[in-house]
XYZ file of C-alpha atoms in Angstrom:
542
model
C 96.382 -33.991 0.908
C 93.939 -31.771 2.747
C 95.252 -28.477 4.022
C 94.991 -27.912 7.867
C 91.723 -26.492 9.029
C 92.729 -23.983 11.570
C 90.988 -21.311 13.625
C 92.035 -17.855 12.596
C 91.705 -15.352 15.334
C 91.238 -11.794 13.926
C 93.301 -9.553 16.155
C 91.640 -6.266 15.367
C 93.432 -4.566 18.212
C 96.657 -5.225 16.523
C 95.627 -2.732 13.806
C 94.389 -0.008 16.110
C 97.883 1.333 16.831
C 97.972 2.483 13.226
C 94.915 4.608 13.763
C 95.372 8.036 15.316
C 91.938 9.654 15.417
C 91.491 13.401 16.017
C 88.423 12.638 18.185
C 87.134 9.277 19.559
C 84.095 9.051 17.255
C 83.230 5.411 17.972
C 81.146 6.202 20.955
C 78.709 7.937 18.819
C 77.938 4.653 17.045
C 77.458 2.164 19.791
C 75.172 -0.738 18.818
C 73.156 -0.392 21.984
C 72.128 3.111 20.862
C 70.942 2.026 17.436
C 67.429 1.241 16.416
C 66.555 -1.955 14.646
C 66.177 -0.086 11.361
C 69.565 1.511 11.788
C 71.155 -1.853 12.501
C 69.618 -3.546 9.558
C 70.586 -0.688 7.225
C 74.208 -1.191 8.294
C 74.083 -4.701 6.678
C 73.085 -3.366 3.153
C 75.438 -2.405 0.340
C 73.240 -0.225 -1.785
C 73.624 1.133 -5.339
C 72.078 3.772 -7.526
C 72.442 5.057 -11.058
C 74.345 8.270 -12.066
C 77.415 10.388 -11.389
C 75.779 12.367 -8.615
C 73.220 11.725 -5.954
C 69.779 12.064 -7.587
C 66.686 12.450 -5.548
C 66.014 8.704 -5.208
C 69.617 8.051 -4.175
C 69.607 10.928 -1.632
C 66.344 9.729 -0.213
C 67.762 6.139 0.069
C 70.799 7.443 1.981
C 68.965 9.893 4.233
C 66.015 7.728 5.156
C 67.889 4.480 5.815
C 71.567 5.341 6.188
C 72.863 2.088 4.737
C 76.301 0.759 5.911
C 77.917 0.538 2.587
C 77.640 1.760 -1.124
C 79.011 0.123 -4.179
C 80.049 2.372 -7.100
C 79.191 0.946 -10.460
C 80.239 2.025 -14.014
C 77.344 4.561 -14.200
C 78.692 6.265 -11.110
C 82.282 6.697 -12.297
C 83.901 9.158 -14.588
C 86.818 11.433 -13.748
C 88.717 11.521 -10.441
C 87.205 14.861 -9.570
C 83.664 13.617 -10.258
C 84.248 10.416 -8.217
C 85.601 12.566 -5.349
C 82.628 14.812 -5.383
C 80.327 11.833 -5.317
C 82.056 10.078 -2.362
C 82.162 13.362 -0.493
C 78.383 13.783 -1.013
C 77.597 10.232 0.057
C 79.566 10.468 3.286
C 78.304 14.015 4.148
C 74.641 12.902 3.539
C 75.106 9.992 5.991
C 76.884 12.095 8.667
C 74.263 14.801 8.380
C 71.719 12.234 9.405
C 73.701 10.960 12.328
C 74.874 7.720 10.701
C 78.343 6.259 10.572
C 80.358 6.853 7.341
C 79.882 4.139 4.785
C 82.175 1.628 3.218
C 82.307 2.811 -0.355
C 83.302 -0.109 -2.509
C 84.281 -0.712 -6.079
C 85.548 -3.611 -8.285
C 89.192 -2.642 -8.927
C 90.887 -5.936 -9.578
C 93.471 -4.799 -11.957
C 93.505 -6.202 -15.502
C 90.207 -6.748 -17.273
C 87.981 -5.742 -14.317
C 88.927 -2.239 -13.369
C 86.063 0.219 -12.801
C 88.364 3.165 -12.337
C 89.645 4.285 -15.768
C 90.407 7.839 -16.677
C 93.235 9.204 -14.554
C 94.018 5.937 -12.901
C 96.626 3.215 -13.516
C 95.702 0.556 -16.011
C 97.216 -2.566 -14.549
C 98.337 -5.907 -16.126
C 96.305 -9.061 -15.476
C 97.033 -10.705 -12.000
C 98.650 -13.789 -13.511
C 101.587 -11.640 -14.503
C 102.109 -10.660 -10.926
C 101.975 -14.313 -9.832
C 104.586 -15.151 -12.528
C 107.038 -12.790 -10.719
C 106.807 -14.860 -7.522
C 107.683 -11.697 -5.714
C 105.459 -10.988 -2.682
C 107.241 -7.717 -2.123
C 106.139 -6.572 -5.562
C 102.665 -7.885 -4.835
C 102.566 -5.939 -1.603
C 103.480 -2.727 -3.492
C 100.783 -3.464 -6.035
C 98.257 -3.673 -3.081
C 99.607 -0.363 -1.681
C 99.191 1.221 -5.089
C 95.677 0.099 -5.560
C 94.785 1.491 -2.132
C 96.516 4.808 -2.770
C 94.370 5.373 -5.862
C 91.193 4.305 -4.275
C 91.649 6.506 -1.114
C 92.592 9.365 -3.330
C 88.988 9.599 -4.411
C 87.267 8.450 -1.270
C 86.889 4.734 -1.844
C 87.701 2.612 1.189
C 86.746 -0.879 0.170
C 87.818 -3.029 -2.841
C 86.008 -6.040 -4.090
C 89.379 -7.725 -4.768
C 91.462 -9.778 -5.004
C 90.040 -12.715 -6.963
C 91.158 -16.073 -5.351
C 89.447 -18.249 -7.845
C 91.828 -20.610 -9.660
C 91.655 -20.681 -13.438
C 91.282 -24.395 -13.747
C 88.591 -24.526 -16.443
C 89.556 -22.937 -19.681
C 85.912 -22.711 -20.674
C 85.055 -20.692 -17.607
C 83.128 -17.724 -18.955
C 83.529 -15.354 -16.095
C 86.841 -15.845 -14.299
C 89.515 -16.420 -16.905
C 92.046 -13.747 -16.927
C 90.820 -12.328 -13.760
C 92.508 -15.168 -11.940
C 95.998 -15.057 -10.372
C 96.706 -18.445 -11.835
C 95.762 -22.171 -11.540
C 98.457 -23.396 -8.990
C 97.196 -22.665 -5.513
C 100.737 -22.872 -3.971
C 101.920 -20.211 -6.367
C 99.006 -17.826 -6.172
C 98.471 -17.957 -2.421
C 101.488 -15.875 -1.199
C 100.895 -13.348 -3.988
C 97.194 -12.915 -3.068
C 98.131 -12.604 0.698
C 100.701 -9.946 -0.145
C 98.283 -7.947 -2.167
C 95.743 -8.055 0.700
C 98.411 -6.932 3.209
C 99.556 -4.062 1.007
C 96.023 -2.924 0.380
C 94.905 -3.167 3.962
C 98.025 -1.704 5.588
C 97.389 1.326 3.355
C 93.851 1.733 4.659
C 91.491 -0.029 2.082
C 89.588 -3.152 3.134
C 90.100 -6.027 0.818
C 87.334 -8.469 -0.222
C 88.625 -11.816 -1.424
C 86.234 -13.549 -3.778
C 84.348 -15.762 -4.841
C 84.293 -18.243 -1.943
C 84.583 -21.260 -1.981
C 85.802 -20.946 -5.632
C 84.302 -20.049 -9.046
C 87.313 -20.928 -11.174
C 86.192 -24.414 -12.235
C 82.673 -23.565 -13.305
C 81.575 -23.756 -16.902
C 78.673 -21.374 -16.304
C 78.357 -17.588 -15.533
C 76.488 -16.949 -12.339
C 75.442 -13.532 -13.802
C 73.247 -15.706 -16.136
C 72.482 -18.978 -14.376
C 73.379 -21.031 -11.243
C 76.670 -22.904 -11.761
C 76.906 -26.397 -10.291
C 80.101 -27.965 -9.012
C 80.103 -31.605 -7.980
C 82.968 -31.170 -5.393
C 83.245 -32.730 -2.069
C 84.493 -30.726 0.843
C 87.757 -32.655 0.670
C 88.032 -31.691 -3.028
C 87.710 -28.016 -2.029
C 90.262 -28.140 0.794
C 92.720 -29.887 -1.499
C 92.655 -27.191 -4.072
C 90.117 -24.407 -4.317
C 90.200 -23.261 -0.684
C 94.031 -22.949 -0.442
C 94.171 -19.320 -1.716
C 91.188 -18.375 0.462
C 92.989 -19.869 3.455
C 96.007 -17.652 2.578
C 93.739 -14.604 2.404
C 92.275 -15.392 5.790
C 95.818 -15.857 7.224
C 96.444 -12.340 5.807
C 93.506 -11.146 7.867
C 91.383 -10.069 4.867
C 88.604 -7.784 5.966
C 85.935 -9.493 3.938
C 85.027 -12.609 2.002
C 82.565 -12.588 -0.846
C 80.531 -15.710 -1.322
C 79.654 -16.915 -4.808
C 76.309 -17.926 -6.257
C 77.263 -21.588 -6.966
C 75.482 -24.829 -6.009
C 77.617 -27.623 -4.403
C 75.224 -30.627 -4.201
C 77.838 -32.792 -2.335
C 78.033 -30.348 0.522
C 74.826 -28.435 0.830
C 71.507 -29.517 2.328
C 69.478 -27.515 -0.050
C 69.759 -26.540 -3.650
C 70.289 -22.800 -2.845
C 73.416 -21.049 -3.953
C 76.474 -20.984 -1.692
C 75.820 -17.282 -1.009
C 72.504 -18.268 0.674
C 73.665 -21.464 2.360
C 74.503 -21.923 6.009
C 76.469 -25.096 5.044
C 78.906 -22.961 3.194
C 78.948 -19.815 5.351
C 78.499 -21.147 8.849
C 79.641 -24.693 8.658
C 82.619 -24.289 6.173
C 83.734 -20.734 6.296
C 83.076 -19.905 9.969
C 83.356 -23.171 11.842
C 85.891 -25.212 9.906
C 88.096 -22.445 8.524
C 87.699 -20.253 11.542
C 86.854 -16.939 9.776
C 85.373 -14.327 11.880
C 85.543 -11.226 9.537
C 82.904 -9.836 7.312
C 81.057 -12.139 4.960
C 79.395 -10.458 1.938
C 77.179 -11.877 -0.802
C 77.925 -11.483 -4.382
C 75.429 -9.136 -6.053
C 71.841 -10.369 -5.560
C 70.667 -8.924 -9.034
C 72.629 -11.657 -10.775
C 70.376 -14.221 -12.555
C 71.541 -17.090 -10.354
C 69.570 -15.269 -7.641
C 66.992 -12.863 -9.068
C 65.286 -15.385 -11.364
C 64.435 -17.350 -8.282
C 64.249 -14.825 -5.371
C 62.856 -11.389 -4.919
C 65.285 -8.812 -3.493
C 63.497 -9.031 -0.117
C 63.459 -12.841 -0.010
C 67.156 -12.994 -1.064
C 68.172 -10.563 1.576
C 66.358 -12.459 4.345
C 67.899 -15.753 3.129
C 71.309 -14.211 2.976
C 71.174 -13.070 6.558
C 69.723 -16.315 7.749
C 72.663 -18.041 6.087
C 75.139 -15.930 7.975
C 76.146 -13.016 5.697
C 77.055 -9.797 7.268
C 76.780 -7.446 4.226
C 73.956 -7.738 1.592
C 75.190 -6.601 -1.824
C 72.059 -5.534 -3.752
C 73.438 -4.767 -7.332
C 72.947 -2.478 -10.219
C 69.474 -3.762 -11.486
C 67.522 -3.303 -8.290
C 65.850 0.103 -7.914
C 66.316 2.279 -4.832
C 62.603 1.672 -3.971
C 63.154 -2.127 -4.144
C 66.327 -1.760 -1.942
C 64.288 0.070 0.615
C 61.674 -2.712 0.402
C 64.386 -5.212 1.110
C 65.675 -3.489 4.144
C 62.069 -3.105 5.445
C 61.451 -6.824 4.814
C 64.429 -7.687 6.984
C 63.032 -5.360 9.799
C 59.675 -7.086 9.439
C 61.327 -10.538 9.550
C 63.008 -9.605 12.898
C 59.803 -8.145 14.307
C 57.986 -11.420 13.338
C 60.658 -13.706 14.761
C 61.742 -15.035 11.413
C 65.272 -13.585 12.102
C 66.554 -13.021 15.640
C 67.777 -9.519 16.529
C 70.835 -11.201 18.041
C 71.670 -12.463 14.437
C 71.479 -8.828 13.257
C 73.633 -7.676 16.211
C 76.358 -10.169 15.390
C 76.788 -8.759 11.973
C 76.492 -5.123 12.964
C 79.219 -5.575 15.533
C 81.571 -6.994 12.824
C 80.699 -4.086 10.547
C 81.311 -1.370 13.049
C 84.546 -3.082 14.250
C 85.740 -3.102 10.582
C 84.823 0.538 10.179
C 86.893 1.338 13.213
C 89.788 -0.784 11.960
C 89.866 1.079 8.675
C 89.452 4.451 10.307
C 86.101 5.298 8.766
C 84.841 7.193 11.865
C 87.441 9.887 11.290
C 86.208 10.626 7.709
C 87.190 14.085 6.475
C 85.932 15.666 3.229
C 88.517 15.303 0.426
C 89.752 18.389 -1.290
C 89.171 18.508 -5.079
C 92.578 20.053 -5.601
C 95.576 17.820 -5.618
C 93.631 14.692 -6.782
C 96.180 13.774 -9.452
C 99.050 13.879 -7.041
C 97.062 11.757 -4.488
C 96.364 9.101 -7.119
C 100.117 9.065 -7.995
C 99.529 6.987 -11.066
C 102.737 8.075 -12.798
C 104.783 6.479 -10.030
C 102.798 3.272 -10.323
C 103.744 2.680 -13.950
C 107.188 1.743 -12.663
C 105.554 -1.194 -10.862
C 104.129 -2.427 -14.178
C 107.554 -2.214 -15.699
C 108.893 -4.375 -12.834
C 106.055 -6.965 -13.328
C 106.976 -7.475 -17.014
C 110.753 -7.563 -16.193
C 110.222 -10.121 -13.536
C 107.220 -11.967 -14.886
C 107.731 -12.550 -18.576
C 108.270 -16.336 -18.728
C 110.320 -18.539 -21.232
C 108.421 -21.815 -21.342
C 110.888 -23.689 -23.415
C 113.837 -23.048 -25.774
C 114.626 -26.377 -27.294
C 116.932 -25.259 -29.997
C 118.760 -22.638 -27.831
C 117.576 -19.742 -29.934
C 117.825 -17.208 -27.112
C 119.551 -14.796 -27.316
C 118.504 -14.331 -30.936
C 121.537 -14.213 -33.339
C 121.988 -14.102 -37.134
C 119.443 -13.000 -39.671
C 116.053 -12.613 -38.063
C 112.561 -11.853 -39.223
C 110.142 -10.415 -36.655
C 106.427 -10.800 -37.348
C 104.190 -8.706 -35.178
C 100.545 -7.296 -35.058
C 100.038 -4.341 -37.313
C 98.073 -2.679 -34.505
C 101.320 -2.479 -32.525
C 103.778 -0.351 -34.494
C 105.797 0.662 -31.347
C 106.724 -3.014 -30.775
C 108.747 -3.083 -34.004
C 110.574 0.121 -32.939
C 111.347 -1.317 -29.504
C 113.016 -4.408 -31.090
C 114.678 -2.665 -34.032
C 118.263 -3.576 -33.232
C 120.958 -5.647 -34.957
C 119.559 -5.317 -38.455
C 116.501 -7.494 -38.023
C 113.785 -7.605 -40.659
C 110.234 -6.698 -39.701
C 106.806 -7.575 -40.947
C 103.413 -6.545 -39.656
C 100.307 -8.766 -39.995
C 96.722 -8.608 -38.973
C 95.341 -10.622 -35.977
C 93.497 -12.833 -38.498
C 95.910 -12.895 -41.423
C 94.883 -13.858 -44.916
C 96.351 -16.921 -46.721
C 98.117 -14.507 -49.115
C 99.829 -12.683 -46.187
C 100.807 -15.995 -44.548
C 102.312 -17.151 -47.915
C 104.387 -14.018 -48.125
C 105.747 -14.366 -44.552
C 106.494 -18.010 -45.103
C 108.450 -17.141 -48.373
C 110.526 -14.566 -46.452
C 111.188 -17.035 -43.620
C 113.235 -19.323 -45.976
C 116.010 -16.700 -46.102
C 116.562 -16.108 -42.395
C 118.038 -17.871 -39.442
C 115.231 -17.165 -37.046
C 111.565 -16.155 -37.142
C 109.875 -14.427 -34.135
C 106.027 -14.357 -34.183
C 103.945 -12.460 -31.694
C 100.476 -14.114 -31.219
C 97.352 -12.656 -29.687
C 94.748 -15.171 -28.403
C 95.046 -17.891 -31.028
C 91.865 -19.572 -29.792
C 89.844 -16.713 -31.343
C 92.145 -16.143 -34.278
C 92.753 -19.485 -35.878
C 94.671 -17.961 -38.809
C 97.544 -17.203 -36.448
C 97.948 -20.973 -35.967
C 98.044 -21.337 -39.815
C 100.814 -18.723 -39.944
C 102.973 -20.650 -37.403
C 102.331 -23.930 -39.219
C 103.640 -22.352 -42.448
C 106.979 -21.462 -40.753
C 110.046 -23.657 -40.179
C 109.250 -24.779 -36.610
C 112.810 -25.555 -35.568
C 113.778 -21.931 -35.887
C 110.517 -20.273 -34.906
C 110.103 -18.241 -31.688
C 106.545 -17.558 -30.558
C 105.694 -14.835 -28.077
C 102.161 -15.089 -26.695
C 101.208 -11.576 -25.682
C 97.619 -12.302 -24.561
C 96.981 -15.871 -23.473
C 99.495 -18.342 -22.234
C 97.447 -21.093 -23.700
C 98.211 -20.159 -27.319
C 100.643 -23.025 -27.517
C 97.783 -25.477 -27.163
C 96.494 -24.419 -30.504
C 99.881 -24.314 -32.295
C 102.185 -26.997 -33.747
C 105.343 -27.886 -31.768
C 107.592 -24.889 -31.762
C 111.109 -24.494 -30.757
C 110.882 -21.542 -28.419
C 107.857 -20.198 -26.569
C 107.469 -17.069 -24.405
C 104.441 -15.735 -22.336
C 103.980 -12.102 -21.485
C 100.408 -12.719 -19.931
C 99.221 -9.158 -20.580
C 98.988 -7.067 -23.847
C 99.908 -3.736 -22.152
C 102.444 -1.890 -24.161
C 104.920 -1.825 -21.158
C 105.928 -5.361 -22.101
C 107.609 -4.209 -25.342
C 110.913 -3.119 -23.873
C 111.246 -6.112 -21.559
C 110.626 -8.722 -24.219
C 112.851 -7.042 -26.710
C 115.694 -6.888 -24.171
C 115.270 -10.656 -23.533
C 115.180 -11.541 -27.268
C 118.413 -9.505 -27.812
C 120.102 -11.090 -24.872
C 120.224 -7.880 -22.944
C 118.083 -9.290 -20.065
C 116.930 -12.809 -19.028
C 113.365 -13.983 -18.711
C 112.774 -14.213 -14.968
C 109.199 -15.398 -14.721
C 107.714 -18.687 -13.463
C 104.681 -19.916 -15.429
C 101.626 -19.017 -13.308
C 99.100 -20.900 -15.450
C 99.918 -24.597 -15.852
C 99.264 -25.318 -19.515
C 97.729 -28.695 -18.831
C 94.780 -26.970 -17.214
C 91.475 -28.312 -18.619
C-alpha cells in the first residue's frame, strides 16, 4: 500500500527561538546585495587536499567564497588540527565579507566515520534500530552533534536512509539502519531531531534509495527498475520520516530509474526525481544536495562544469564537488555556472531560489554568529567518554535473540565457549560458573575444528562466536562439526551468518564487533540479563 504523499511545510521560524545571536548578522548577507558570482558560489560544496589551507585552497576560498566545504580524510587528523582548520576556513571567508560556511563531514557512525582519533567510535546503525528506542536514537544524534560542533563542523552527511534489501549491495550494507522501513523510520527521525536540535544540520541520503542496488555508484551508474509506486511502498518511507523530522538537507544518489525518468541521466541530475518526486509529490522544501560529482557514475560522462550546470537545472541547491576535482577545476565549474546564467542557459531566479534556501538554513543553524573556537578544552567539548555509556546502552537494549528452540538460555551445566583468538577479553568477560574456553582463528583449520568437536562431546552446551561467515567458510565447517541441538551461535559481525550455517538451536545477533558488547552478551548467556533487541535486518532479505 502506498504511503500518503503529503506536503511538508518547513517552519523555519519555529527554530529561531533557539537562536540568541549577539548581533543580528543576517542583514549583512541579504541576497539582494550579492553579486551573481557570490550567489553561485554559495551553491558549491568545495574540497581541497591537506590538513591546513594550502595556497590553492586559500585562493579558492578568498576568490570565490563558496557556501560550503566538505572535509575529507586528507583534511582530518587530531581534534586540535581539525579545529585549527575549521577556524581558518571560516576566518578566511569572513575576512572577505562572505557568510560563514557549512563545514560538512561524513560521520555516520559505524563503518563510515571520518573523525577517528579523539572521537567516539560508534556501533553500526542497525544496532540502534534493534533497540527500537527513539529516545536513545535522539541521544545518539545529540552526541554526534556535540562532537562535530566541538571542532567546528556544523553539517553532517548522515543519516543513511537506504534500506539494506540487497545483500550483494557493494556500498550500503552495514551503513544501513536496517531493511524494515517501519522499524528504521522512527529511529532515523529521532537521530535527525537530536542532531539538529543540538545545532548540526543533518543530510539524509541517498534519495530515493540506494539500498537495493547491486552496483557501486563510485564506480558505475546503478540501475533500478522500480516504478514510483514501488518507491513509495518501501524505499521512500524512511526518507518521508526524515522530512517529517524537518531534515535540513536531502542528498540525491547517482542512480538511474528508467521507469520514472525521461532521460538516462542519474537521479542526482534529474528534474523527474528532484522537482517532480521530491519537491512536488513529497512536498520537501529544504536543501537538496548532490552526491559527490567526482564519482564514476558522473565523472566518466560529465565534466565538472557540465555536471554542475546539469545539477542546478535539475533543482539541486548544493553542488558537492568531491575529492578528485582540483581547486582549479572547481573554480572553472563555478565560473561555468555564472556563464550559463549570463547566457540564459540557467535563469538567475533559479540561482536565487537555492541561495535563499541556503541562507535560511545558515540562519536556522546559527552560522551567522560564528565565533572562533578555542584550542584549549577540545577534549571536554567532544565529551567522548560520556558517550561510551550510550554504546553500552545500545548493546544492552539491542542484542537480539533470534531463536532458542531447545531453551538453552540461560546456559546451565558443563559449557564450552569457542571464541575468536583475536578477542581474549571476551573469554575473561564470560569466565563464570566453571565454563571451559577455547580460542580459534577466524578461518580455522580442519585440525582445529576436529579438536573442538572432540571436546564438545563431553559438555552440555557449546557456545560459538562467529565473525562474518560469508567471508570465512571454515566457521560454517566448525558449526557443522558440533552437536547442533546443544549449540549456541553468537554472530558478532553480520546478522546473516545463520544463512550460511546448518540449523542451530540458539542464535544471537550483536550487529557490531565493538568490544562493548562483551559484557552484555555474557550477562545474557549467564542469565543475568535478558536479550531485549528486535531484529532490525530481516534475514529473508535478498
